[in-house]
Short mmCIF file of C-alpha atoms in Angstrom, two decimals:
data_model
loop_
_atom_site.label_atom_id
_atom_site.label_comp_id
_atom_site.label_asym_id
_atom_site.label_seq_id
_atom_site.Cartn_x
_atom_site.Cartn_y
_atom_site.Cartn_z
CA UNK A 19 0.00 0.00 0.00
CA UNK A 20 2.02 3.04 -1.02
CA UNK A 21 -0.98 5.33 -2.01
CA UNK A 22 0.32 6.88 -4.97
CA UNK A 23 -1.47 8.12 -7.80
CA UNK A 24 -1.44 5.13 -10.06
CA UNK A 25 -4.62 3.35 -7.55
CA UNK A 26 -8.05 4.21 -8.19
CA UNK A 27 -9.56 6.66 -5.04
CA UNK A 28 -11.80 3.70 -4.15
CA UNK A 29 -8.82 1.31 -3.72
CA UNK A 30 -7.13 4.20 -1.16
CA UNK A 31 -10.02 4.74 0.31
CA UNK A 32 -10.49 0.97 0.52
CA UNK A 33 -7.12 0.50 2.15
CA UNK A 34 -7.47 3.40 4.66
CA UNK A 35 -10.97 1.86 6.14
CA UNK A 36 -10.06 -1.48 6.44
CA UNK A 37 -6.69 -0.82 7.67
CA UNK A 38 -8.03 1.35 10.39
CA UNK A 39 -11.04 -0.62 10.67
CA UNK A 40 -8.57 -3.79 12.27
CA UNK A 41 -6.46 -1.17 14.32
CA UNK A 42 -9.51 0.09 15.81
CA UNK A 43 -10.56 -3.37 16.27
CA UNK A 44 -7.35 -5.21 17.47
CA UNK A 45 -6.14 -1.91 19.53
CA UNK A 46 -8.07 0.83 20.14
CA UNK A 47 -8.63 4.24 18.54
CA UNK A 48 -6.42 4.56 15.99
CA UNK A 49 -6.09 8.64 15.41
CA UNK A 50 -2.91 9.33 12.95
CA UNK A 51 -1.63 7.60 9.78
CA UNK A 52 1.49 7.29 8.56
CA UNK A 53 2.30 7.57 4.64
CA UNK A 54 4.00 4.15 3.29
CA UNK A 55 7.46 5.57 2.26
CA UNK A 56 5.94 9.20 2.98
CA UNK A 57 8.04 10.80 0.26
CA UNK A 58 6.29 13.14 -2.08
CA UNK A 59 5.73 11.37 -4.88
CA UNK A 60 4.52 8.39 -2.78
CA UNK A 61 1.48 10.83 -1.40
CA UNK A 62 -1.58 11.48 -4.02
CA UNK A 63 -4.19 13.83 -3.44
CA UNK A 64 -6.45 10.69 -3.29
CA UNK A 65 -4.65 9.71 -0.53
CA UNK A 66 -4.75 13.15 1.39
CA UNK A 67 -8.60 13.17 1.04
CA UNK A 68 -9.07 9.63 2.20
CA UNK A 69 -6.84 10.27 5.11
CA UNK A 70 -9.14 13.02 5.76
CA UNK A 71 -12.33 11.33 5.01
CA UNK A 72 -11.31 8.49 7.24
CA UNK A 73 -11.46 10.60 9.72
CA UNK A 74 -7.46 10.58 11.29
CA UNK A 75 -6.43 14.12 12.94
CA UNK A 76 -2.88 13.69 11.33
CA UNK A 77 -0.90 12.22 8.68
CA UNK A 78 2.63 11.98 8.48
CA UNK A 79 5.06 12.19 5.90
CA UNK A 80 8.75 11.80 5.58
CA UNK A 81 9.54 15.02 4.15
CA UNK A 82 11.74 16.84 6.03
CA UNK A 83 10.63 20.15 7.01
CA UNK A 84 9.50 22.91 10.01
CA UNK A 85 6.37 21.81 11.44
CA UNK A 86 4.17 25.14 12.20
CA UNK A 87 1.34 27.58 11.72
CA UNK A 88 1.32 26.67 7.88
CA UNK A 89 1.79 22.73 7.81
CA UNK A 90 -1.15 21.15 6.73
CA UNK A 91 -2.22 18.41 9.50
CA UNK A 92 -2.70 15.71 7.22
CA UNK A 93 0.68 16.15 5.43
CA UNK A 94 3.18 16.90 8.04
CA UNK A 95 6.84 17.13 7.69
CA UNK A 96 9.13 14.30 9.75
CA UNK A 97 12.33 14.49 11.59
CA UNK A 98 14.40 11.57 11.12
CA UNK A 99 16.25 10.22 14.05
CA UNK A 100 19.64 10.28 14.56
CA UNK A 101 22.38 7.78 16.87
CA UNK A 102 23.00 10.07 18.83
CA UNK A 103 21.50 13.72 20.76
CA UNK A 104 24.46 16.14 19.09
CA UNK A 105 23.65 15.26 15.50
CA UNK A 106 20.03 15.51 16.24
CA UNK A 107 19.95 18.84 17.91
CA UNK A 108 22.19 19.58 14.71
CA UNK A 109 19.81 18.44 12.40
CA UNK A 110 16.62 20.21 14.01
CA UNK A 111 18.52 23.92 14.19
CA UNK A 112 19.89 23.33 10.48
CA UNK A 113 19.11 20.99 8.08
CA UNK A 114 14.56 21.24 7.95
CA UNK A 115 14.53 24.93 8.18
CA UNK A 116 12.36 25.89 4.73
CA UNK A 117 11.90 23.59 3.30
CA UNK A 118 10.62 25.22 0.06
CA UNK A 119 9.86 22.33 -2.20
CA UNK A 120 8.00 20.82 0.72
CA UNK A 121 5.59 23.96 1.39
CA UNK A 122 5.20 24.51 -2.53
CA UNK A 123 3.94 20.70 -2.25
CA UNK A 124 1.81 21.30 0.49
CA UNK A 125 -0.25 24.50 -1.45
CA UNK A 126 -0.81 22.11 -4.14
CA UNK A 127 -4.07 20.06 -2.00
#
């Protein structure tokens, strides 16, 4: 299940419900969904509106990027982690700090 744009909107929206369906079932409430591979051009606007529809309050990708005001909550930027606390306090002062191509992505839902 990566979601992309090649599936029909009723086969994401398939996948969504009945993978949330046995969460729900097996676990409990089951509130945020995270994008198989995550990457941009593994996220399809089908996939954005069935995460929506399905009712989650967040989805998360693995774009790197700032997460604030402007973020939309069902596409939302990921940190990666790191071995160790120096490289990741590195990472989060440099490395995600506008991320253009991300927030060009994001205006495009």
């Amino acid at each position: 299940m990566i979601l992309h744009s090649g599936q029909s909107d009723d086969e994401i929206d398939d996948q969504l419900k009945n993978s949330k369906d046995l969460i729900e079932k097996n676990l409990g409430e089951c509130k945020y969904f995270s994008y198989p591979n995550g990457r941009i051009k593994d996220i399809s606007h089908g996939a954005l509106m069935s995460v929506k529809k399905n009712k989650y309050h967040l989805g998360l990708t693995t774009v790197p990027g700032d997460v604030e005001n402007r973020v939309n909550p069902f596409i939302i930027p990921r940190l990666f982690p790191h071995n160790d606390i120096e490289s990741f306090k590195f990472t989060l002062n440099t490395s995600f700090r506008h991320n253009d191509k991300y927030y060009r992505w994001c205006s495009s839902f």
